[in-house]
mmCIF file of C-alpha atoms and ligand atoms in Angstrom:
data_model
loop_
_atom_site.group_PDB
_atom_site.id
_atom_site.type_symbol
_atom_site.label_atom_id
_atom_site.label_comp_id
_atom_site.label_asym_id
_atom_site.label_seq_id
_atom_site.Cartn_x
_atom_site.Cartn_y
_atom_site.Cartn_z
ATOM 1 C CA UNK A 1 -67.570 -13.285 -58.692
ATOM 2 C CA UNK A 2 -63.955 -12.400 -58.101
ATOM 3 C CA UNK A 3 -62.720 -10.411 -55.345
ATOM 4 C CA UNK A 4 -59.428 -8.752 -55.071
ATOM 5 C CA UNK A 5 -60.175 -6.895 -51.887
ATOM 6 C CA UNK A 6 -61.840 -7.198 -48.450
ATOM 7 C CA UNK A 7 -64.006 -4.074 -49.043
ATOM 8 C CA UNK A 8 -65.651 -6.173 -51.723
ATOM 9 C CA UNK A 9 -65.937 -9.504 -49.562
ATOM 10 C CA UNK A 10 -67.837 -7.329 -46.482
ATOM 11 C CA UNK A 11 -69.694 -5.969 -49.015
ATOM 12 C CA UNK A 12 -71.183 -9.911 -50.447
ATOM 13 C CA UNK A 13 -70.808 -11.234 -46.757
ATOM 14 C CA UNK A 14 -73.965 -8.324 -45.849
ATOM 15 C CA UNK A 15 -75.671 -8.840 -48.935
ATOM 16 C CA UNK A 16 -75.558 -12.898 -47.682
ATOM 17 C CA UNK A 17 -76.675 -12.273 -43.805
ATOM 18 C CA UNK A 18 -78.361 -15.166 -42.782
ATOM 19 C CA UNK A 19 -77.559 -17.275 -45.031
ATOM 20 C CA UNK A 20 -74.869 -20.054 -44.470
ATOM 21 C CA UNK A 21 -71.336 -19.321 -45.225
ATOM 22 C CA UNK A 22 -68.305 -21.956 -46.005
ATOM 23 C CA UNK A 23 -64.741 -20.664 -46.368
ATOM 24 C CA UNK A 24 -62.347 -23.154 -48.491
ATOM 25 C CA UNK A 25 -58.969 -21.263 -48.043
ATOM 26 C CA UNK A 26 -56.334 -22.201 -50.335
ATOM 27 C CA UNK A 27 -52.923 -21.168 -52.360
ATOM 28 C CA UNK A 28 -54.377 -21.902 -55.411
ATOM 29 C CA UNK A 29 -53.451 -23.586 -58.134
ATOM 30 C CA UNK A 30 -56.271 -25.831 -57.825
ATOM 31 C CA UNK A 31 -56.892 -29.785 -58.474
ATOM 32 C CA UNK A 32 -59.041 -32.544 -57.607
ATOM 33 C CA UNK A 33 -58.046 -32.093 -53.556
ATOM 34 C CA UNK A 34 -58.996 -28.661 -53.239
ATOM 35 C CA UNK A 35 -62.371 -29.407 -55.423
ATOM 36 C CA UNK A 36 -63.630 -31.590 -52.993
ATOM 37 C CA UNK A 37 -63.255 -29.330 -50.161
ATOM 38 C CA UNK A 38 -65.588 -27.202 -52.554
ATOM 39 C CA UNK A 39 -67.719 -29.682 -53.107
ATOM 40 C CA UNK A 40 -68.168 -30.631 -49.524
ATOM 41 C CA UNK A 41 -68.728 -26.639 -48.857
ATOM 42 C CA UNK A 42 -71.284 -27.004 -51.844
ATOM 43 C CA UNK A 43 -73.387 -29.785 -50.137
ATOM 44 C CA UNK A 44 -73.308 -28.595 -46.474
ATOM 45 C CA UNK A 45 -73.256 -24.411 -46.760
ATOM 46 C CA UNK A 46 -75.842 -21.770 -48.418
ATOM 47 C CA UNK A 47 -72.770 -19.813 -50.101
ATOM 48 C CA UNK A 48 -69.370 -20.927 -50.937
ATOM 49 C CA UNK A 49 -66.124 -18.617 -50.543
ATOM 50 C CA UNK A 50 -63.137 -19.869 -52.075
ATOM 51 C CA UNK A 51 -60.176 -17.803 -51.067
ATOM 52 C CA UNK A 52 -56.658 -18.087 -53.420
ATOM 53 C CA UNK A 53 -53.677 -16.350 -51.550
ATOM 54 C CA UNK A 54 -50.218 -17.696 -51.514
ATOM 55 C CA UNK A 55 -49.263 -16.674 -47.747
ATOM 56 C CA UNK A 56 -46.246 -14.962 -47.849
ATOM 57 C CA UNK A 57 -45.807 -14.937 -44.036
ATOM 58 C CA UNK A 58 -45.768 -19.087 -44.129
ATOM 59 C CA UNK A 59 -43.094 -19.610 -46.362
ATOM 60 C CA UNK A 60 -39.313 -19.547 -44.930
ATOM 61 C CA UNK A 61 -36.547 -17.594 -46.690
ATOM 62 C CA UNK A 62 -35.209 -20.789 -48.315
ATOM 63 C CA UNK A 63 -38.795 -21.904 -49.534
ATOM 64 C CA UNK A 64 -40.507 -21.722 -52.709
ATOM 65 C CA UNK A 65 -42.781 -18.603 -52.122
ATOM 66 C CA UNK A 66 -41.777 -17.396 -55.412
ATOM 67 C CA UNK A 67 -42.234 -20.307 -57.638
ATOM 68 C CA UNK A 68 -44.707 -21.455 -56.036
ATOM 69 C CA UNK A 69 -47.360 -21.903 -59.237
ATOM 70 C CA UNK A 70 -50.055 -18.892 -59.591
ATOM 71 C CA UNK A 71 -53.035 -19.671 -61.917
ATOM 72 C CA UNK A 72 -55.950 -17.568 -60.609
ATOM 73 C CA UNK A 73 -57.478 -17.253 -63.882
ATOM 74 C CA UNK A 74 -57.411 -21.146 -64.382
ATOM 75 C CA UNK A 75 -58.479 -21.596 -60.712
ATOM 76 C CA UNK A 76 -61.515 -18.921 -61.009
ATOM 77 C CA UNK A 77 -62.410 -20.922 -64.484
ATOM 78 C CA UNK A 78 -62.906 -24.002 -62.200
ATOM 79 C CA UNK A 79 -64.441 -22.706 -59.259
ATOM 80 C CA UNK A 80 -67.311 -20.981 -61.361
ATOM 81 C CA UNK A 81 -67.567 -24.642 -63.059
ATOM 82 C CA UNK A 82 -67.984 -25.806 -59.233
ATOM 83 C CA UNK A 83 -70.690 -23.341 -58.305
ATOM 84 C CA UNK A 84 -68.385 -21.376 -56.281
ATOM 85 C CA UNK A 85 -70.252 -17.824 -55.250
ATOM 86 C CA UNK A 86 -67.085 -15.876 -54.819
ATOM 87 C CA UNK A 87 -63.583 -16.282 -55.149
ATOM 88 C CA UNK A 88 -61.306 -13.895 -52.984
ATOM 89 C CA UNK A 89 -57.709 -13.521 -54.729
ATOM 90 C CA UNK A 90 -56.029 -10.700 -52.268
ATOM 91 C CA UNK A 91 -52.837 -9.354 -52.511
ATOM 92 C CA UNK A 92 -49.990 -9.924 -50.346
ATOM 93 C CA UNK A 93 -50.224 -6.109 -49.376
ATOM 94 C CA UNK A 94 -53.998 -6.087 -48.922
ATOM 95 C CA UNK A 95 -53.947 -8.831 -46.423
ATOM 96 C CA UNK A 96 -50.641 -7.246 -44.913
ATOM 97 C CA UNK A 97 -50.641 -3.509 -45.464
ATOM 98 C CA UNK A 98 -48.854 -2.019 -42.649
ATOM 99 C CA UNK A 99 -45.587 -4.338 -43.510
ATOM 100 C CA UNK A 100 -46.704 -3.682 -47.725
ATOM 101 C CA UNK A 101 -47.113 -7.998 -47.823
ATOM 102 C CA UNK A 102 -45.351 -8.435 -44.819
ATOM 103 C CA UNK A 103 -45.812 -8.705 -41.167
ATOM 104 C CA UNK A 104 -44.203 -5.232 -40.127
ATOM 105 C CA UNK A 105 -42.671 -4.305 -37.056
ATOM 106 C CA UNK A 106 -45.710 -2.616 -36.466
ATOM 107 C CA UNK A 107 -47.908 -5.814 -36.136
ATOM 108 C CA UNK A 108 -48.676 -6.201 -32.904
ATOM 109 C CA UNK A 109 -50.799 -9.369 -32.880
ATOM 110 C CA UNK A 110 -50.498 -12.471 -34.931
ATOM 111 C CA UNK A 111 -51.386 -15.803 -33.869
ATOM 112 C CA UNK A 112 -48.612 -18.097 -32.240
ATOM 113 C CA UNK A 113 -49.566 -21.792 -31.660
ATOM 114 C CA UNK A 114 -48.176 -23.747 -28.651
ATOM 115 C CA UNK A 115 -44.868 -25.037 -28.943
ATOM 116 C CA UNK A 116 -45.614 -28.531 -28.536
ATOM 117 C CA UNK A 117 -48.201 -28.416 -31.798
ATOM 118 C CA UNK A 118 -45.235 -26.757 -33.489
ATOM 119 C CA UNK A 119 -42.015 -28.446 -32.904
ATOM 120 C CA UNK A 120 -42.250 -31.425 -34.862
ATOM 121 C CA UNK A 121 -43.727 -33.279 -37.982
ATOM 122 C CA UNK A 122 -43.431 -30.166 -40.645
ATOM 123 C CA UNK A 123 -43.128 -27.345 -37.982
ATOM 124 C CA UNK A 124 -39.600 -28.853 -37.281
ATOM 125 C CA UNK A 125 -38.058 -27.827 -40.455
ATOM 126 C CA UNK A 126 -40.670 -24.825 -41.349
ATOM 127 C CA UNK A 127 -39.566 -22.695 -38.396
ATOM 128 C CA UNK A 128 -42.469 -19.918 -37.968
ATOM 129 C CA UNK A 129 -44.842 -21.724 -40.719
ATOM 130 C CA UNK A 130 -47.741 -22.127 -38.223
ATOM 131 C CA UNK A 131 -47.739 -18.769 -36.872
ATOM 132 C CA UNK A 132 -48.293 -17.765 -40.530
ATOM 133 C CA UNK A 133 -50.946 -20.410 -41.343
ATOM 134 C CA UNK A 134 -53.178 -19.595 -38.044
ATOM 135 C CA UNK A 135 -52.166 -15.978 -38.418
ATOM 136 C CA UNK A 136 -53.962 -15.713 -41.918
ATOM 137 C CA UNK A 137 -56.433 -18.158 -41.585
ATOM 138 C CA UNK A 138 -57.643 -16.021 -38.508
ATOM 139 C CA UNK A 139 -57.518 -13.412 -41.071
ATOM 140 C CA UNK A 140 -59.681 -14.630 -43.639
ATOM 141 C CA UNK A 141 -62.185 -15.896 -40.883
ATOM 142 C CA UNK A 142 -62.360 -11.866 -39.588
ATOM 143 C CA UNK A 143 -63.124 -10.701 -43.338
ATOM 144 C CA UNK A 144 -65.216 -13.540 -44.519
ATOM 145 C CA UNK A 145 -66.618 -14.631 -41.478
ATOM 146 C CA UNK A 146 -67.937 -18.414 -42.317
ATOM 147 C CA UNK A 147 -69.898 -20.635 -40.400
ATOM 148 C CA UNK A 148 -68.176 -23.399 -41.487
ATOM 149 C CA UNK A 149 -63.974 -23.473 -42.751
ATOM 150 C CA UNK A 150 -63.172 -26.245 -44.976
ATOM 151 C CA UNK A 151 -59.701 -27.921 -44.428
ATOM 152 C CA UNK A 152 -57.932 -30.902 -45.750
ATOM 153 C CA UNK A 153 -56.705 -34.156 -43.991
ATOM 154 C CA UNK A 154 -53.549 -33.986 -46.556
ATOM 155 C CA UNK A 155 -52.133 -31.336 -44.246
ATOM 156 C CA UNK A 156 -53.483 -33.256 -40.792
ATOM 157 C CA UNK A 157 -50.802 -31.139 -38.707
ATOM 158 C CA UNK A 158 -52.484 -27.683 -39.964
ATOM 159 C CA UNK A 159 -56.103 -28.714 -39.558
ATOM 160 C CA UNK A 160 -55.016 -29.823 -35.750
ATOM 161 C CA UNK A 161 -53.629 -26.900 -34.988
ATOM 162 C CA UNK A 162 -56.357 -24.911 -36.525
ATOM 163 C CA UNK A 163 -59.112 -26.880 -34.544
ATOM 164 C CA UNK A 164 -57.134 -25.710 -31.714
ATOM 165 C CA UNK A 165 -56.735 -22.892 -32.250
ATOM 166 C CA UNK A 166 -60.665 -21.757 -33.296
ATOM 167 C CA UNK A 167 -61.046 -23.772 -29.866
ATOM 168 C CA UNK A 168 -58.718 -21.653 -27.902
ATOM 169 C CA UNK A 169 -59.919 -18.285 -29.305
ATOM 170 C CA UNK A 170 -63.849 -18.646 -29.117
ATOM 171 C CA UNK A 171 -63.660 -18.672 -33.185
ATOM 172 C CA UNK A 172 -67.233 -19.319 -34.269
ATOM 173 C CA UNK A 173 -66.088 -21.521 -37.218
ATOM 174 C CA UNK A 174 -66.780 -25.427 -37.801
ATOM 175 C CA UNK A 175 -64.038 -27.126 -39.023
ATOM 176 C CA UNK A 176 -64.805 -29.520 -41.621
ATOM 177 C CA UNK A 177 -62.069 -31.917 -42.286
ATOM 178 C CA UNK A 178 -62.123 -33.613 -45.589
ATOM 179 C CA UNK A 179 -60.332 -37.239 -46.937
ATOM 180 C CA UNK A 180 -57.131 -36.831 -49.271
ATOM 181 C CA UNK A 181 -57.727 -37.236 -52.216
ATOM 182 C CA UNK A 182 -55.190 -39.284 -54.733
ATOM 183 C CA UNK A 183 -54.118 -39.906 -57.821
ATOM 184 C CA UNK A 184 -55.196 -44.153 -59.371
ATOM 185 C CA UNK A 185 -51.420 -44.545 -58.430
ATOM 186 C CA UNK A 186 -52.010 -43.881 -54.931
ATOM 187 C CA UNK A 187 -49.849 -40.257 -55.100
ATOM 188 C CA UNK A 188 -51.951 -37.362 -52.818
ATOM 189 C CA UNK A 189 -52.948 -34.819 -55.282
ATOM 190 C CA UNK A 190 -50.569 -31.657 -54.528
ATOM 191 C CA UNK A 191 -49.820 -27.825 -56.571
ATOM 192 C CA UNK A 192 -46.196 -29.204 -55.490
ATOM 193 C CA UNK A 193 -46.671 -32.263 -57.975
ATOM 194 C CA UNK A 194 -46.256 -29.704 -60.874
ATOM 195 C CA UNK A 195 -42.380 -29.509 -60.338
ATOM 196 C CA UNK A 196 -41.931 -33.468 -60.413
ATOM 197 C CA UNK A 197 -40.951 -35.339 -63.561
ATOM 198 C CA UNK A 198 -42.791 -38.070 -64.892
ATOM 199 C CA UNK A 199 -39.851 -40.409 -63.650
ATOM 200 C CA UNK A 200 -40.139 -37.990 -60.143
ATOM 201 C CA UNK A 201 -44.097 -38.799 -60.003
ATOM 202 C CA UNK A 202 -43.203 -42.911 -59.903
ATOM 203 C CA UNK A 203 -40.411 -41.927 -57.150
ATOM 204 C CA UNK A 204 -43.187 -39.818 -55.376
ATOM 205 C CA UNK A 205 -45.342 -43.100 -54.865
ATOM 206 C CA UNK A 206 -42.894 -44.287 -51.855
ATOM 207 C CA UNK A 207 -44.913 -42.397 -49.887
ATOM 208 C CA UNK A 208 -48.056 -43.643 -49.990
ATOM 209 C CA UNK A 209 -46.653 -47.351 -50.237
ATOM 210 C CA UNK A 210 -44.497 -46.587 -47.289
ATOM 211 C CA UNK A 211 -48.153 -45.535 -45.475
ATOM 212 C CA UNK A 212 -50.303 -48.677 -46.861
ATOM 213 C CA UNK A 213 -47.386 -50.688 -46.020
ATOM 214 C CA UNK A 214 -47.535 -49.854 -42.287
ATOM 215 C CA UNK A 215 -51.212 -49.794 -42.414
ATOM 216 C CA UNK A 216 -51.062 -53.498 -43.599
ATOM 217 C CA UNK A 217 -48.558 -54.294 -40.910
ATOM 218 C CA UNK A 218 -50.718 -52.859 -38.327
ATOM 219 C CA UNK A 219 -53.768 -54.797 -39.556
ATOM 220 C CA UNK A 220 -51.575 -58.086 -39.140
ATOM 221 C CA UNK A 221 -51.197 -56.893 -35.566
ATOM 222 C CA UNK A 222 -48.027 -55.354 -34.703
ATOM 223 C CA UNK A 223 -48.573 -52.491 -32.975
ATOM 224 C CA UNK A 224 -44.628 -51.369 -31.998
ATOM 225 C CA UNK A 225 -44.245 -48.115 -33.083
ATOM 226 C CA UNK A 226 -40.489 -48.453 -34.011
ATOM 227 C CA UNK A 227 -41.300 -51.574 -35.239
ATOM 228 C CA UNK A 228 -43.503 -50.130 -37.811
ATOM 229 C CA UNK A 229 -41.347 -47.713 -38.347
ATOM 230 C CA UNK A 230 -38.426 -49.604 -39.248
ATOM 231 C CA UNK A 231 -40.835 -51.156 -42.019
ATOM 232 C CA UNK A 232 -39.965 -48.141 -44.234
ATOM 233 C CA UNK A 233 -36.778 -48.535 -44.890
ATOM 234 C CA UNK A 234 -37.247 -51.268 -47.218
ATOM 235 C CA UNK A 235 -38.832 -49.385 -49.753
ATOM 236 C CA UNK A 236 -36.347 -46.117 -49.424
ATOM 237 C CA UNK A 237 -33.450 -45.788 -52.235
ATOM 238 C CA UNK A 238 -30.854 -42.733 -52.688
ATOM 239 C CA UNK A 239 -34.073 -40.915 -55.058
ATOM 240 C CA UNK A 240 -35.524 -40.325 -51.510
ATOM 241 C CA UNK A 241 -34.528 -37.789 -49.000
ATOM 242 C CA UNK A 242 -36.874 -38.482 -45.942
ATOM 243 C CA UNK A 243 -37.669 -36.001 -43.530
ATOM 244 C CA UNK A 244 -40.042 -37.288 -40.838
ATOM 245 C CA UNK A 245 -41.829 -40.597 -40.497
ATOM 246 C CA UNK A 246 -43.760 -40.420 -37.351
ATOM 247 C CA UNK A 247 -46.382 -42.476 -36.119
ATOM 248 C CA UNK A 248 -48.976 -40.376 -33.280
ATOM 249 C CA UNK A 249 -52.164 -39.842 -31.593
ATOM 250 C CA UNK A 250 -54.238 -38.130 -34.541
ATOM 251 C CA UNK A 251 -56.141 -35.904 -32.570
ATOM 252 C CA UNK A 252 -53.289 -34.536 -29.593
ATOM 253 C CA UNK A 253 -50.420 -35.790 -31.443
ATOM 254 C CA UNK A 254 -48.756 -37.382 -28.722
ATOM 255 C CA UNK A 255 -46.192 -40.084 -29.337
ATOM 256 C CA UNK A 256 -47.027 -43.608 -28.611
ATOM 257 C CA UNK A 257 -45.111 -46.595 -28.206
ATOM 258 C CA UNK A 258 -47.867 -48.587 -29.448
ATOM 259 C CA UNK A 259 -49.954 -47.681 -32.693
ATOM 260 C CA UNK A 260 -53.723 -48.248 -32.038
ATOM 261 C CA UNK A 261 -57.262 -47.407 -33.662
ATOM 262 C CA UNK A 262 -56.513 -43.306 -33.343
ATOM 263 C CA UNK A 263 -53.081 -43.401 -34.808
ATOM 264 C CA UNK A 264 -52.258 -41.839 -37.431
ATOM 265 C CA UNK A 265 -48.828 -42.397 -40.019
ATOM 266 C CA UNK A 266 -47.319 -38.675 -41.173
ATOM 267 C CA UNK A 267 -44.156 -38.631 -43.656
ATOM 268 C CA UNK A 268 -42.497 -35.963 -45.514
ATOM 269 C CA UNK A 269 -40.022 -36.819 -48.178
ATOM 270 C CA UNK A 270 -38.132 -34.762 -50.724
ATOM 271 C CA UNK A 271 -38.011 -36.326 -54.438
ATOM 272 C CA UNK A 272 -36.275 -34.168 -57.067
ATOM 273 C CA UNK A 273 -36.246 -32.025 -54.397
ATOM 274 C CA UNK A 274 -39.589 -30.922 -53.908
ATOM 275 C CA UNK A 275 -40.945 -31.732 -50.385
ATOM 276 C CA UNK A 276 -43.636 -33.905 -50.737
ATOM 277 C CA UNK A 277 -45.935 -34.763 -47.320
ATOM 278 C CA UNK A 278 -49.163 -37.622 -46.610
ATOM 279 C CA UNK A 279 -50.536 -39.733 -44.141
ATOM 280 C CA UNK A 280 -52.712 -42.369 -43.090
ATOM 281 C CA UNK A 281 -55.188 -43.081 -40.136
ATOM 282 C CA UNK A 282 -54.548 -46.395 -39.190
ATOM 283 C CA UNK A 283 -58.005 -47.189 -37.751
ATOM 284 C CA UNK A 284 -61.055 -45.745 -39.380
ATOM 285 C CA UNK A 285 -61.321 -42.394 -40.796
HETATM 286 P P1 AMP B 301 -53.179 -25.530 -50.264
HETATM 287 O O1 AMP B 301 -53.658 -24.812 -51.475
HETATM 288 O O2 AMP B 301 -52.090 -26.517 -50.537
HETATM 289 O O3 AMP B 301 -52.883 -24.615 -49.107
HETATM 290 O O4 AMP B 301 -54.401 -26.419 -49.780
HETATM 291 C C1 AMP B 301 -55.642 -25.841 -49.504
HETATM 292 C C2 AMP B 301 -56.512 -26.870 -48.818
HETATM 293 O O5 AMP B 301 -56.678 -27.990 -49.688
HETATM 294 C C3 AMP B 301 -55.900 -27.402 -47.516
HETATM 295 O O6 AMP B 301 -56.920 -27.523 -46.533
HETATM 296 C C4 AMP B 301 -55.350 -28.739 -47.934
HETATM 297 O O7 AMP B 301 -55.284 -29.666 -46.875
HETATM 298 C C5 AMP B 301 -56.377 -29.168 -48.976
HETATM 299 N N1 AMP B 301 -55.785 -30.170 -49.862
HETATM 300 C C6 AMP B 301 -54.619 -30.075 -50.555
HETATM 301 N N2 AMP B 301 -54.364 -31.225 -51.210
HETATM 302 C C7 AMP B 301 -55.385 -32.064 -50.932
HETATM 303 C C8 AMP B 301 -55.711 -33.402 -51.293
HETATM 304 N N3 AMP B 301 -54.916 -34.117 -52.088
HETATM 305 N N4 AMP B 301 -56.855 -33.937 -50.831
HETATM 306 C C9 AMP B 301 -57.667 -33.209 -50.018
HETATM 307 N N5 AMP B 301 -57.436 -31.948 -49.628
HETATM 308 C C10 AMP B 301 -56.306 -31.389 -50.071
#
């Protein structure tokens, strides 16, 4: 079933009572990373929610909000192939009504994580992103009101703050983290991948080598963090424009000096211009 509004979600979400609920919130255009969050939610839950809303609040002016690709009909195609029970496509304006797909100056509450989440990795450069992520996440917990929320490791600095944040605020929603999934080539599936070329996909791959490369380093023992660091540049050419390469503790996100079993490797890096992100635990996932 399709929903476009939340009338029609509380209306499911009371026929359902009882009954296990996972939320898999995503921007849709949907590939083989977002199916396995649905998959997981599959396994583990009673009733699957998929929700498809490009968040207008987490983009910055100079972002691609408005290319950003929109497929709902191809995305509700494959989540009834999945087994998913309802897919909720909203509006900008139906999620933000008082500001007509907006925050307004009339919101009084939206969720603001703690500077020291925010300030680095992607927050650094997407000033305000993570008050929009948490602020419509929240959201979509109020209307759909899972048991469990279904988030991906590709974006490890959103699913930290979200545990957080769920933490903080009493939220009664498990967070299920899920692995990234890839491409053979080692590229992390991403709806940004549609505005690469071919020649941009094989220039995209620096990422992931850059990643394996300091896992293999660290497996040969050298734990210096600047060290490992420094490793990168070796595989970087004028095709890459690299944002952050930051090596941290993956549950606080605390810099270390020395990389150790709860590390974990985070890079963003624009090819063809399109910001690209990944990362890597370095000791088991
Ligand atoms: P998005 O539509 O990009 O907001 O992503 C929706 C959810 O899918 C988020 O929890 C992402 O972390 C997750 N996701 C996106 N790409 C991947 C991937 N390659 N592997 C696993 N999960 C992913």
């Amino acid at each position: 079933m399709l929903a476009h509004t939340i009338e029609e979600v509380r209306e499911k979400r009371q026929e359902w009572k009882g009954l296990k609920i996972g939320l898999v919130p995503t921007m849709g255009a949907l590939h083989e990373g977002h199916l396995s969050l649905i998959k997981k939610a599959k396994e583990v839950c009673d009733k699957v929610v998929v929700s498809v809303f490009v968040n207008p609040i987490q983009f910055g002016p100079s972002e691609d909000y408005d290319k950003y690709p929109r497929t709902l009909d191809k995305d509700y195609e494959l989540c009834t192939k999945e087994g998913v029970d309802l897919v909720f496509a909203p509006s900008p304006s139906c999620m933000y009504p008082e500001g007509n797909g907006k925050l307004s100056n009339d919101t009084l509450t939206y969720v603001c994580p703690p500077f020291f989440y925010v300030n680095k990795l992607c927050g650094k450069t997407r000033v305000g992103h993570f008050d929009g992520v948490c602020t419509v996440v929240l959201k979509l917990f109020n209307i759909v009101q899972p048991d469990l929320g279904f988030f991906g490791q590709k974006d490890a600095q959103q699913v930290i703050i979200i545990k957080k944040m769920v933490r903080d605020l009493n939220v009664p929603v498990k967070i299920v983290q899920c692995p990234i999934v890839r491409e053979e080539s080692g590229l992390a599936l991403s709806s940004r991948n549609k505005y690469l070329s071919e020649e941009g996909k094989k220039e995209a791959l620096v990422l992931s080598r850059i990643l394996n490369n300091i896992k293999a380093c660290y497996n040969k023992g050298i734990t210096d963090v600047a060290a490992l660091k420094e490793t990168a540049y070796g595989f970087l050419t004028d095709k890459h424009d690299m944002e952050y390469l930051e090596i941290l503790d993956r549950n606080t996100l605390e810099e270390k000096s020395k990389a150790d079993k709860d590390s974990i490797v985070l890079i963003a890096c624009r090819v063809e211009g399109v910001r690209l992100i990944d990362n890597i635990y370095l000791g088991e996932g």
